[in-house]
PDB file of C-alpha atoms and ligand atoms in Angstrom:
ATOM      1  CA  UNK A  12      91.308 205.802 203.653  1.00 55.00           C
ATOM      2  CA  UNK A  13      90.483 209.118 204.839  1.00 53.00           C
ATOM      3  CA  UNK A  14      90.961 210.047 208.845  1.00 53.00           C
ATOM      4  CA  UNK A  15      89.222 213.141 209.691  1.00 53.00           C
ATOM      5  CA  UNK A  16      89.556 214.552 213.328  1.00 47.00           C
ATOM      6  CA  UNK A  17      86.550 216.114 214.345  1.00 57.00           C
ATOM      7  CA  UNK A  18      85.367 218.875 216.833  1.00 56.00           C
ATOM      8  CA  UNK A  19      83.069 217.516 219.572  1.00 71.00           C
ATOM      9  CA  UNK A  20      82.592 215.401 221.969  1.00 92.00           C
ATOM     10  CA  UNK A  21      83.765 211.795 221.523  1.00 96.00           C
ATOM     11  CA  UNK A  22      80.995 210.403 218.997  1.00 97.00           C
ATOM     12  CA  UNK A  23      82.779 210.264 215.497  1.00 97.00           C
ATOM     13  CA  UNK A  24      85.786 212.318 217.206  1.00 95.00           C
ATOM     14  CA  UNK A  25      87.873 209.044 215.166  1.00 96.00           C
ATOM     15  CA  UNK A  26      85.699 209.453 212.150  1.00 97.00           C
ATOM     16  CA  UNK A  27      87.493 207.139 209.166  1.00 97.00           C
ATOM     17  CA  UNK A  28      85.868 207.380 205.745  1.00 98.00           C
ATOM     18  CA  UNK A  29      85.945 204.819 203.299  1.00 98.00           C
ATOM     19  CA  UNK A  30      85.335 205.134 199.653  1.00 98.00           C
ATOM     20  CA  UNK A  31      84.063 201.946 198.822  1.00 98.00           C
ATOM     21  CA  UNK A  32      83.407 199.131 201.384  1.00 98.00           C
ATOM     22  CA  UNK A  33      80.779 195.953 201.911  1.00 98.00           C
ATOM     23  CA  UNK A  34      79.529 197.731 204.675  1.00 98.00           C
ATOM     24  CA  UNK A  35      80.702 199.649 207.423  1.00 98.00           C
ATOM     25  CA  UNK A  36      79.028 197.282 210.122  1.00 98.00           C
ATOM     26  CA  UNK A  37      81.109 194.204 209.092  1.00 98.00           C
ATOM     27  CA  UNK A  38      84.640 196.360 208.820  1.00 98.00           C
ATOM     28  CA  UNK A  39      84.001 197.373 212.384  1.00 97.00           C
ATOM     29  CA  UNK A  40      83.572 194.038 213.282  1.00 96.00           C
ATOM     30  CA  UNK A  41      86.331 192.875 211.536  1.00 96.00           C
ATOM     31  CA  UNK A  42      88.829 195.450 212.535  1.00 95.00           C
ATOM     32  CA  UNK A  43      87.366 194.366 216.702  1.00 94.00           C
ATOM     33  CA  UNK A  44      87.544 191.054 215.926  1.00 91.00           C
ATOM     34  CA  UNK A  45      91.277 191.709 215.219  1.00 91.00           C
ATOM     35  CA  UNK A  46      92.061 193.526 218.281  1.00 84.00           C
ATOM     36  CA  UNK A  47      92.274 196.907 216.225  1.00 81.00           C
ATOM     37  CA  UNK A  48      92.946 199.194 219.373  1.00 90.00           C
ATOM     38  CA  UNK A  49      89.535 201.895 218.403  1.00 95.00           C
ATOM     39  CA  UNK A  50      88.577 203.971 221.113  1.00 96.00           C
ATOM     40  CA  UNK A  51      84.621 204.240 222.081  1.00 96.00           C
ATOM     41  CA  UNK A  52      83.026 206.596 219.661  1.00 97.00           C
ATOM     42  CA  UNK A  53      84.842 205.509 216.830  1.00 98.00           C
ATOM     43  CA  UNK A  54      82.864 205.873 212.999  1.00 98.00           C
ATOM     44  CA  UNK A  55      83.423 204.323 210.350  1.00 98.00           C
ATOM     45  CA  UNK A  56      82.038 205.714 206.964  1.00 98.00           C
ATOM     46  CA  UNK A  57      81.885 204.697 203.773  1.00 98.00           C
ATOM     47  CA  UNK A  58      80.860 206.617 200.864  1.00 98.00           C
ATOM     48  CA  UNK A  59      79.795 203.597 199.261  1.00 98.00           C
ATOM     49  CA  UNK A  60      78.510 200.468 200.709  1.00 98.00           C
ATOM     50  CA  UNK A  61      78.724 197.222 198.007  1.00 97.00           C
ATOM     51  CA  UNK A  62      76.492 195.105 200.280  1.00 97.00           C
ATOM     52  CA  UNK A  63      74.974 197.315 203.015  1.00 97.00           C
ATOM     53  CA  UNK A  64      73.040 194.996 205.560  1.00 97.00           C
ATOM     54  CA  UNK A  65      69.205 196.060 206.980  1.00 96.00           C
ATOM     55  CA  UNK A  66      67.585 194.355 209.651  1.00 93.00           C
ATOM     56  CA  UNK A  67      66.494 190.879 209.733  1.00 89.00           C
ATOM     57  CA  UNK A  68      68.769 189.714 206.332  1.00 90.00           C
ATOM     58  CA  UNK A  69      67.513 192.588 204.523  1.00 92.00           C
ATOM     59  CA  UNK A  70      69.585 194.703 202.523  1.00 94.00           C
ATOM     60  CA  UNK A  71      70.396 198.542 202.892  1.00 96.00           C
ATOM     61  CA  UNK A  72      70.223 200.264 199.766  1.00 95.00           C
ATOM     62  CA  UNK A  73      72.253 203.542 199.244  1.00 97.00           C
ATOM     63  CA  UNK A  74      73.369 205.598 196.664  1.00 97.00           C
ATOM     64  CA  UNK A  75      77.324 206.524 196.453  1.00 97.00           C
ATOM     65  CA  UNK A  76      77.472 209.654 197.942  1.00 97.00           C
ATOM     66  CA  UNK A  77      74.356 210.672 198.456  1.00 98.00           C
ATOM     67  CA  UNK A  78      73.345 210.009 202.227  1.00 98.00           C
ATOM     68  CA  UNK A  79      74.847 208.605 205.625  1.00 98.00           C
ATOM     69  CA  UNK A  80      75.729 205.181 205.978  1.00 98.00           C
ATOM     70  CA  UNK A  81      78.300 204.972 208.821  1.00 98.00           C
ATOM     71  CA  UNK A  82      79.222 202.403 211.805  1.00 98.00           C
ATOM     72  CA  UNK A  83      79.210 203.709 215.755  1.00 98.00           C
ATOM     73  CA  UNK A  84      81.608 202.114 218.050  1.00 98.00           C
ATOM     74  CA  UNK A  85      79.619 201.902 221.635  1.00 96.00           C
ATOM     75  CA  UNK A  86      81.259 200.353 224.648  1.00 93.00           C
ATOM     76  CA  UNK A  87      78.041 200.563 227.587  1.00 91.00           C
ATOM     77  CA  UNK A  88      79.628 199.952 230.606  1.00 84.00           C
ATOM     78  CA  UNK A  89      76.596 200.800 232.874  1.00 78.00           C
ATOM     79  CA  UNK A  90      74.192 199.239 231.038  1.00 83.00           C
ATOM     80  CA  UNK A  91      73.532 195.339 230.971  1.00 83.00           C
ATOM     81  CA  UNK A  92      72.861 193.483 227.448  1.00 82.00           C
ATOM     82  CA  UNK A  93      69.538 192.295 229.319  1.00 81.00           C
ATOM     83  CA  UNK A  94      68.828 195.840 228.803  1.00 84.00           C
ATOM     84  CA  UNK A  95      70.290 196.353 225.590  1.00 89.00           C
ATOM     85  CA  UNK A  96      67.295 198.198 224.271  1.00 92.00           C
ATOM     86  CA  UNK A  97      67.970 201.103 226.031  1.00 92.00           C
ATOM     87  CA  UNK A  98      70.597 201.607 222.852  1.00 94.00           C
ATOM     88  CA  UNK A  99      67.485 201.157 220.592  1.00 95.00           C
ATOM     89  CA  UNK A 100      65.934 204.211 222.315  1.00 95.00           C
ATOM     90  CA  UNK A 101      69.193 206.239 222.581  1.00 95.00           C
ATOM     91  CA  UNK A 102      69.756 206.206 218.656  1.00 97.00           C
ATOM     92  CA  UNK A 103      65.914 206.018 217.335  1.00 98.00           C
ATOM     93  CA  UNK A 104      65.830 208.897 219.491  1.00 97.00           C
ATOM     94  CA  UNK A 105      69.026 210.551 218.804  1.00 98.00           C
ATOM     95  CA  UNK A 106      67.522 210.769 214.299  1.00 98.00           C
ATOM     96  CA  UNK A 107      64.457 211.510 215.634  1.00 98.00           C
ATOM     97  CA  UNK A 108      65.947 214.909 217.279  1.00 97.00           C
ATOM     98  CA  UNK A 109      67.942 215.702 214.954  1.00 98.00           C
ATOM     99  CA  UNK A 110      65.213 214.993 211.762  1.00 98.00           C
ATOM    100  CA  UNK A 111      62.620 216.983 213.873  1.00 98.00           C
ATOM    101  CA  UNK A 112      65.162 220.114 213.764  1.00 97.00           C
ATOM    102  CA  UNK A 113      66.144 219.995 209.714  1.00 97.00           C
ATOM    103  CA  UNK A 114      62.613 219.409 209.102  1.00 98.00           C
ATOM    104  CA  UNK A 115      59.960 222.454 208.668  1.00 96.00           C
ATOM    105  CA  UNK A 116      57.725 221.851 211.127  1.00 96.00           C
ATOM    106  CA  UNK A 117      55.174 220.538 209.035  1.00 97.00           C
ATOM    107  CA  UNK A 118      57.053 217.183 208.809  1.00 98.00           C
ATOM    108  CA  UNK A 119      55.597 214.372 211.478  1.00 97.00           C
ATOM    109  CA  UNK A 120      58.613 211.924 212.250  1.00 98.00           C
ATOM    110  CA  UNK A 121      58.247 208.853 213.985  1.00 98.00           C
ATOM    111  CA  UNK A 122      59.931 205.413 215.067  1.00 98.00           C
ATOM    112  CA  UNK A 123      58.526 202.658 213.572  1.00 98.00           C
ATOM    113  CA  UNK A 124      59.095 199.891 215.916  1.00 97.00           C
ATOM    114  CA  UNK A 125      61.583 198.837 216.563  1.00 96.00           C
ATOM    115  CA  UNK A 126      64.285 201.548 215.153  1.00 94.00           C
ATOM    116  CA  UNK A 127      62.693 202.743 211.778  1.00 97.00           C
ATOM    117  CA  UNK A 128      62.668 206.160 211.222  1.00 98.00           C
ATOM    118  CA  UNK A 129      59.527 207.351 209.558  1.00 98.00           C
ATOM    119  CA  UNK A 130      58.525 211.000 207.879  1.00 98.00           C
ATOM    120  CA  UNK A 131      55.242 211.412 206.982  1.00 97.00           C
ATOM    121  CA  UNK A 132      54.921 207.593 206.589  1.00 96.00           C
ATOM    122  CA  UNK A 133      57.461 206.834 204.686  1.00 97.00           C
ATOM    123  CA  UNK A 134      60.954 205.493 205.851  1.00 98.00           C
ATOM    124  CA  UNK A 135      63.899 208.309 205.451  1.00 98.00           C
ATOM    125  CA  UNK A 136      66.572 205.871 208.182  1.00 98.00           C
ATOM    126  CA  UNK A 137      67.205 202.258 209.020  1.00 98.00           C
ATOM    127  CA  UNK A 138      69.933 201.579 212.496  1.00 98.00           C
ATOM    128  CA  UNK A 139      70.873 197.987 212.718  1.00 98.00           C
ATOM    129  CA  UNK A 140      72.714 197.398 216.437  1.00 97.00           C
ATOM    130  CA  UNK A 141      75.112 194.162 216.201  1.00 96.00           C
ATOM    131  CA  UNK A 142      76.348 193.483 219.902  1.00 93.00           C
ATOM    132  CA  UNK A 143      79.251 191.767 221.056  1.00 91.00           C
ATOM    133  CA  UNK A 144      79.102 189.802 224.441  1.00 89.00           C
ATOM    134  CA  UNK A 145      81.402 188.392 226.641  1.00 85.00           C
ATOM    135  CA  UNK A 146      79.397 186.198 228.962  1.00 83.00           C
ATOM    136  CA  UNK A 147      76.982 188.548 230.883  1.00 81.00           C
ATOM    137  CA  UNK A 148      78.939 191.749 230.090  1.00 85.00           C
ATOM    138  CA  UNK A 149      79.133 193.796 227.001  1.00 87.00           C
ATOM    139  CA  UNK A 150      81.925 194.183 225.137  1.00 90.00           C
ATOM    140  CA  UNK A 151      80.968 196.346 222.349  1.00 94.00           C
ATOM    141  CA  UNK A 152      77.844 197.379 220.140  1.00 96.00           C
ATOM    142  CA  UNK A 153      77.798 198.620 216.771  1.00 98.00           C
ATOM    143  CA  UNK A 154      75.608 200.915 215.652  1.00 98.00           C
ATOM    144  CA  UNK A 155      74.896 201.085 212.131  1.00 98.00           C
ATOM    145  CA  UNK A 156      73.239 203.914 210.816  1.00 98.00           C
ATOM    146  CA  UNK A 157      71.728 204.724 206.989  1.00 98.00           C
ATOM    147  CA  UNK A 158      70.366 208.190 206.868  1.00 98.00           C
ATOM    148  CA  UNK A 159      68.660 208.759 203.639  1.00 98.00           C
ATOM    149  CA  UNK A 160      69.658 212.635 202.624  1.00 98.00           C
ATOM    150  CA  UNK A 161      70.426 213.887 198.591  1.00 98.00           C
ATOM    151  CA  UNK A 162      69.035 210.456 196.762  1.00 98.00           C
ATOM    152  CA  UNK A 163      65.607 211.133 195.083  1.00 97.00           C
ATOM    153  CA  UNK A 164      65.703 208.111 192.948  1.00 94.00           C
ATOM    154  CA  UNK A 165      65.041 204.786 194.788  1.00 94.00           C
ATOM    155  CA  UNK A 166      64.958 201.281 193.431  1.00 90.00           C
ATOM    156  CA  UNK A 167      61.477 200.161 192.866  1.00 90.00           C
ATOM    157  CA  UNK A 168      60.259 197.708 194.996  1.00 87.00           C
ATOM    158  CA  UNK A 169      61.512 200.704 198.231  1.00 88.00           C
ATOM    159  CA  UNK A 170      60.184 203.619 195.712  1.00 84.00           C
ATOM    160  CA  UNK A 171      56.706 204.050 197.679  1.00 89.00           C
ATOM    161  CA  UNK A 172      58.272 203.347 200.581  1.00 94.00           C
ATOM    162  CA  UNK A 173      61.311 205.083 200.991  1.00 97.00           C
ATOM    163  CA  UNK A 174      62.013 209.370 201.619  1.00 98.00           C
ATOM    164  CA  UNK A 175      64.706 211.446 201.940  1.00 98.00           C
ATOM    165  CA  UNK A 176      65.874 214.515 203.384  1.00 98.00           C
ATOM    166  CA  UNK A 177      65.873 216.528 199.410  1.00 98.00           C
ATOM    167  CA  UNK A 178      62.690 214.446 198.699  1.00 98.00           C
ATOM    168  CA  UNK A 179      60.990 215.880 201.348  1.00 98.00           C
ATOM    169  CA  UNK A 180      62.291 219.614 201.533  1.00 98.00           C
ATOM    170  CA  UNK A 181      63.731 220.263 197.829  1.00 97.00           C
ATOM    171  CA  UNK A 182      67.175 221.544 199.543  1.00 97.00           C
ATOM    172  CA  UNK A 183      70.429 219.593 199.291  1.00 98.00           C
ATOM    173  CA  UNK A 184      71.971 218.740 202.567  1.00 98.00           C
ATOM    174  CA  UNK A 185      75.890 219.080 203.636  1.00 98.00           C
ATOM    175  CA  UNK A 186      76.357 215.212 204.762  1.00 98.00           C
ATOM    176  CA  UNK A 187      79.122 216.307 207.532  1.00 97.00           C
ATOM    177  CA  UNK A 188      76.447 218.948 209.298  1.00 97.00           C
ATOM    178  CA  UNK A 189      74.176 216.280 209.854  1.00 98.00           C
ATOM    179  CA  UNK A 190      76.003 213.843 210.882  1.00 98.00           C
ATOM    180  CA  UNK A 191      77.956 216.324 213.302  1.00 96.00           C
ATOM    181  CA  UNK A 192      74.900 216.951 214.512  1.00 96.00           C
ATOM    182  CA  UNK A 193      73.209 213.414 214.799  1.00 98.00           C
ATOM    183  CA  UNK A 194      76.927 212.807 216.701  1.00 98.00           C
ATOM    184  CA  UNK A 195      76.067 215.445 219.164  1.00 97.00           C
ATOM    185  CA  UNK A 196      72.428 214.184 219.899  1.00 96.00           C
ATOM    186  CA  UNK A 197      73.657 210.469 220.029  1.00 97.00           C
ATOM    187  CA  UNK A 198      76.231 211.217 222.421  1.00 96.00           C
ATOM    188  CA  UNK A 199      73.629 213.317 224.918  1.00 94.00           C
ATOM    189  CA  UNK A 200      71.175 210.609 224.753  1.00 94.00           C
ATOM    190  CA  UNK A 201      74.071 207.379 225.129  1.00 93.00           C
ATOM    191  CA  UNK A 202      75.108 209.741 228.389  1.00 90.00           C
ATOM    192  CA  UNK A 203      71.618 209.937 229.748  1.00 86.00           C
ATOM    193  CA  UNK A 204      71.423 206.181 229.719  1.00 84.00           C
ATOM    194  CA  UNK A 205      74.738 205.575 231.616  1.00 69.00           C
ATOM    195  CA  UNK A 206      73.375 208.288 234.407  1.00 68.00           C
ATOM    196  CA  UNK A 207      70.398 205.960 234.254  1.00 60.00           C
ATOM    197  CA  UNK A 208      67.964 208.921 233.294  1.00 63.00           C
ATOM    198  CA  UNK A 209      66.630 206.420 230.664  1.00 70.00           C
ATOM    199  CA  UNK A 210      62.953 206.303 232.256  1.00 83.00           C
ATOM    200  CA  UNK A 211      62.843 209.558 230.643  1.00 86.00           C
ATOM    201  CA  UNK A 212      64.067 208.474 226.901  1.00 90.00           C
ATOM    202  CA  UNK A 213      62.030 205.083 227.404  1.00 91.00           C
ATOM    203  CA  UNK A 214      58.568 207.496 227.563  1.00 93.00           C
ATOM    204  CA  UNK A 215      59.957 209.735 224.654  1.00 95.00           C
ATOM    205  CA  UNK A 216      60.119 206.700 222.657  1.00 96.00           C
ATOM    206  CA  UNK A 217      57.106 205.293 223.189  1.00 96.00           C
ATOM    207  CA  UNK A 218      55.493 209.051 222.729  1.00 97.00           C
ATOM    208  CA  UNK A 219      56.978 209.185 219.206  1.00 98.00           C
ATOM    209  CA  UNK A 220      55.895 205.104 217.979  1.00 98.00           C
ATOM    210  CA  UNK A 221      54.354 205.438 214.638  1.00 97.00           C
ATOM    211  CA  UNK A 222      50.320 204.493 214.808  1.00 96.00           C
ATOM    212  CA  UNK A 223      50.494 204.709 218.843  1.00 97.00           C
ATOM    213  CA  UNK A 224      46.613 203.854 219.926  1.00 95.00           C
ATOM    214  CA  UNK A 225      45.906 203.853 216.191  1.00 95.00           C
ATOM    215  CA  UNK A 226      43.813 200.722 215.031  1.00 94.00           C
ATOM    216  CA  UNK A 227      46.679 199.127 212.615  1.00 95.00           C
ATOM    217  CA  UNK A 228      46.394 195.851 210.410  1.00 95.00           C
ATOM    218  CA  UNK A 229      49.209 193.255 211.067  1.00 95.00           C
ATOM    219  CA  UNK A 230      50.290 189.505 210.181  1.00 94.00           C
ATOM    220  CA  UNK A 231      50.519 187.405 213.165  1.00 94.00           C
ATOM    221  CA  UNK A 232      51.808 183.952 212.026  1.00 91.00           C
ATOM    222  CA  UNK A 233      50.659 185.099 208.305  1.00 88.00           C
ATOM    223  CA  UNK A 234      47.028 185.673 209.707  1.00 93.00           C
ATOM    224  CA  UNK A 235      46.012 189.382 208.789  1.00 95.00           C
ATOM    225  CA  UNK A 236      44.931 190.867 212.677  1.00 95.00           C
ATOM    226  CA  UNK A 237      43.681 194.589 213.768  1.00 96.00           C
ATOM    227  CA  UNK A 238      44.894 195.585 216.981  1.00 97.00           C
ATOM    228  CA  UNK A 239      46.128 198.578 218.825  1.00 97.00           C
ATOM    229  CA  UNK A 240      49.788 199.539 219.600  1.00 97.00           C
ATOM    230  CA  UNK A 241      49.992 200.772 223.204  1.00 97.00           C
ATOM    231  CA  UNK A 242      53.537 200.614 224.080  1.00 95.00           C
ATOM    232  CA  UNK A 243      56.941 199.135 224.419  1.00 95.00           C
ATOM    233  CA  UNK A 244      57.578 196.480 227.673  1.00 93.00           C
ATOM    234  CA  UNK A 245      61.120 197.281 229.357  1.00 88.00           C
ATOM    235  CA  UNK A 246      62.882 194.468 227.087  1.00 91.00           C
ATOM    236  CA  UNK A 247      61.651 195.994 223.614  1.00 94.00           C
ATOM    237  CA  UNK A 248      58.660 193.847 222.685  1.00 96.00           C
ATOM    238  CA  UNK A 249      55.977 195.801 220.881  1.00 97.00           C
ATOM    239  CA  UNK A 250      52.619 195.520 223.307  1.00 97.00           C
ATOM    240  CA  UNK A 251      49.138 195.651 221.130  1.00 97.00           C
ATOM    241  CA  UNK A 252      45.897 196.153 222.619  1.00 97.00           C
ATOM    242  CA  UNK A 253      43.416 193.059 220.682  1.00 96.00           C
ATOM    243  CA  UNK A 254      39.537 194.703 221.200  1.00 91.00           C
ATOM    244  CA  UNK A 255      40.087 196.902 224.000  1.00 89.00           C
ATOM    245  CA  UNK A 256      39.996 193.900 226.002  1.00 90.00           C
ATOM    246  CA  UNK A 257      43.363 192.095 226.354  1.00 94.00           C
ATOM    247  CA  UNK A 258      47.206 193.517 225.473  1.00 96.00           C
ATOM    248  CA  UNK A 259      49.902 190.756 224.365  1.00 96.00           C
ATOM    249  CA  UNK A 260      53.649 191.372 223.906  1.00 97.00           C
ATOM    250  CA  UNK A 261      55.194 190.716 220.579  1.00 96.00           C
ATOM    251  CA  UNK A 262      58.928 189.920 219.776  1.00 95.00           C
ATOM    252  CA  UNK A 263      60.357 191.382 216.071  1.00 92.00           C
ATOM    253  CA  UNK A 264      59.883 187.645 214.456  1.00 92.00           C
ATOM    254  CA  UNK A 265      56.278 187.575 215.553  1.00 94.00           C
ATOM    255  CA  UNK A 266      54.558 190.642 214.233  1.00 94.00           C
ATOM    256  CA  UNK A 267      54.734 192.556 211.243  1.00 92.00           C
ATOM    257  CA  UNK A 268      52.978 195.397 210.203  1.00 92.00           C
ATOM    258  CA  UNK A 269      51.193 195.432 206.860  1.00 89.00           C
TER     259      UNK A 269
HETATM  260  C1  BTN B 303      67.281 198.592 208.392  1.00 96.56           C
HETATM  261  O1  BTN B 303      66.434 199.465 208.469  1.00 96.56           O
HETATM  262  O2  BTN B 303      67.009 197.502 207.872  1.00 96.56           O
HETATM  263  C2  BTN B 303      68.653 198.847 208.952  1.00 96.56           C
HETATM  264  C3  BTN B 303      69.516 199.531 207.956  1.00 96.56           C
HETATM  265  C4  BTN B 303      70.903 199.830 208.475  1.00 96.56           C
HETATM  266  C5  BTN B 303      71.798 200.324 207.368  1.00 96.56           C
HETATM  267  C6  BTN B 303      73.134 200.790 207.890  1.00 96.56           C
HETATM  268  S1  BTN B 303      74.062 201.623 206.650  1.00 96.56           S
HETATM  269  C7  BTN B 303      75.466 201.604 207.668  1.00 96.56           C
HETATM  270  C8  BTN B 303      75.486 200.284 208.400  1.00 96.56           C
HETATM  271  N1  BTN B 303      76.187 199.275 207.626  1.00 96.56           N
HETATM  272  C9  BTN B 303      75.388 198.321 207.197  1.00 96.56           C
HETATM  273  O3  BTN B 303      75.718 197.355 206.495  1.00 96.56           O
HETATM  274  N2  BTN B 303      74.133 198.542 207.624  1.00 96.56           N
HETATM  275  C10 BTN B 303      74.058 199.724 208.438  1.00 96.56           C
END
């Protein structure tokens, strides 16, 4: 195990790097579970993840060495879990920041909803939030994070879908810049939801929603629909507009896009 200290604010100040691990997500929960004393803002990295976890049962593909795959500890204290997310925004918006400044300008990112991050329509980051309650309060969230930055070569059923930061720009990245840097815009963005300035992020979310007011196709209860996103209600649900006529609010099990 590698403990690096880090120069910053607290985001990944207690960064702790793993070689080779399942995946940082369950560690983190593990090491909680077991009353490990971490403070807020504590990362855990691996280099290689042996069964990374995406959303929904998926898995999270990575290859050893090649891109960010790392575990945020988050303690909101101002927030409710009603509200939880407000953490969604924070972080889609946090890679969304930082992707828009390594990119040339060229590049169009966007979130595709809920917390996919999208360059030039193809997926280049995945966050998967695991919360811990206690009752009505929140007693931690983990924020796991897979940044896709040196891998060119994906496995083939992602290969059409997938991008990276080299795919996309022909450079090869230093891993510890970015994710300095993605600590730095997480931790602005996590602040400006405890001062409650999230009205502001909400709109910036919502501004950057792949195929906003675009006529999309989707599966609603396996039936192939066209309809219109036109935003995100308070509680996350993905609202699309059905023949200019009437908008309904979708939860992540009841939509998909095509
Ligand atoms: C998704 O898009 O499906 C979410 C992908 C999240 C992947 C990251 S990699 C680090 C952390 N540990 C995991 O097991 N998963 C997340």
């Amino acid at each position: 195990m590698q403990k690096n200290t880090f120069s910053g604010g607290f985001v990944g100040r207690n960064l702790i790097t793993l070689p080779s691990i399942t995946s940082t997500n369950d560690y983190l929960k593990e090491k909680l579970a077991n009353s490990a004393p971490l403070p807020e803002g504590t990362v855990i990295m691996a280099v290689h993840q042996t069964q990374g976890k995406g959303q929904q049962g998926a898995q999270w593909f990575s290859e050893p060495g090649e891109n960010l795959t790392f575990s945020l500890l988050l303690s909101p204290k101002s927030i409710q879990p009603v509200h939880q997310f407000a953490l969604t925004v924070a972080i889609s918006l946090a890679l969304v920041e930082c992707l828009t400044e390594l990119l040339p300008q060229s590049h169009i990112v966007k979130i595709k909803w809920p917390n996919d991050i999208y360059v030039d329509g193809r997926k280049i980051a995945g966050i998967l939030i695991e919360n811990m309650l206690m009752g009505k309060h929140w007693k931690h969230a983990i924020i796991g994070i897979g940044l896709n930055v040196n891998q060119t070569k994906f496995p083939e059923f992602v290969r059409e879908k997938a991008t990276s930061l080299k795919m996309l720009t022909g450079e090869h990245f230093d891993l510890m810049e970015i994710f300095q840097h993605l600590c730095q815009r997480i931790e602005v963005n996590y602040e400006g939801l405890e001062s409650a300035a999230d009205a502001v992020l909400f709109g910036q979310y919502v501004n950057k929603l792949y195929r906003l007011n675009e006529t999309t196709e989707f599966f609603i209860d396996g039936v192939k629909v066209n309809g219109k996103i036109v935003g995100v209600s308070p509680y996350g649900k993905l609202k699309v507009d059905f023949n200019n006529d009437h908008v309904v609010e979708f939860g992540i099990k009841e939509i998909a896009f095509i």
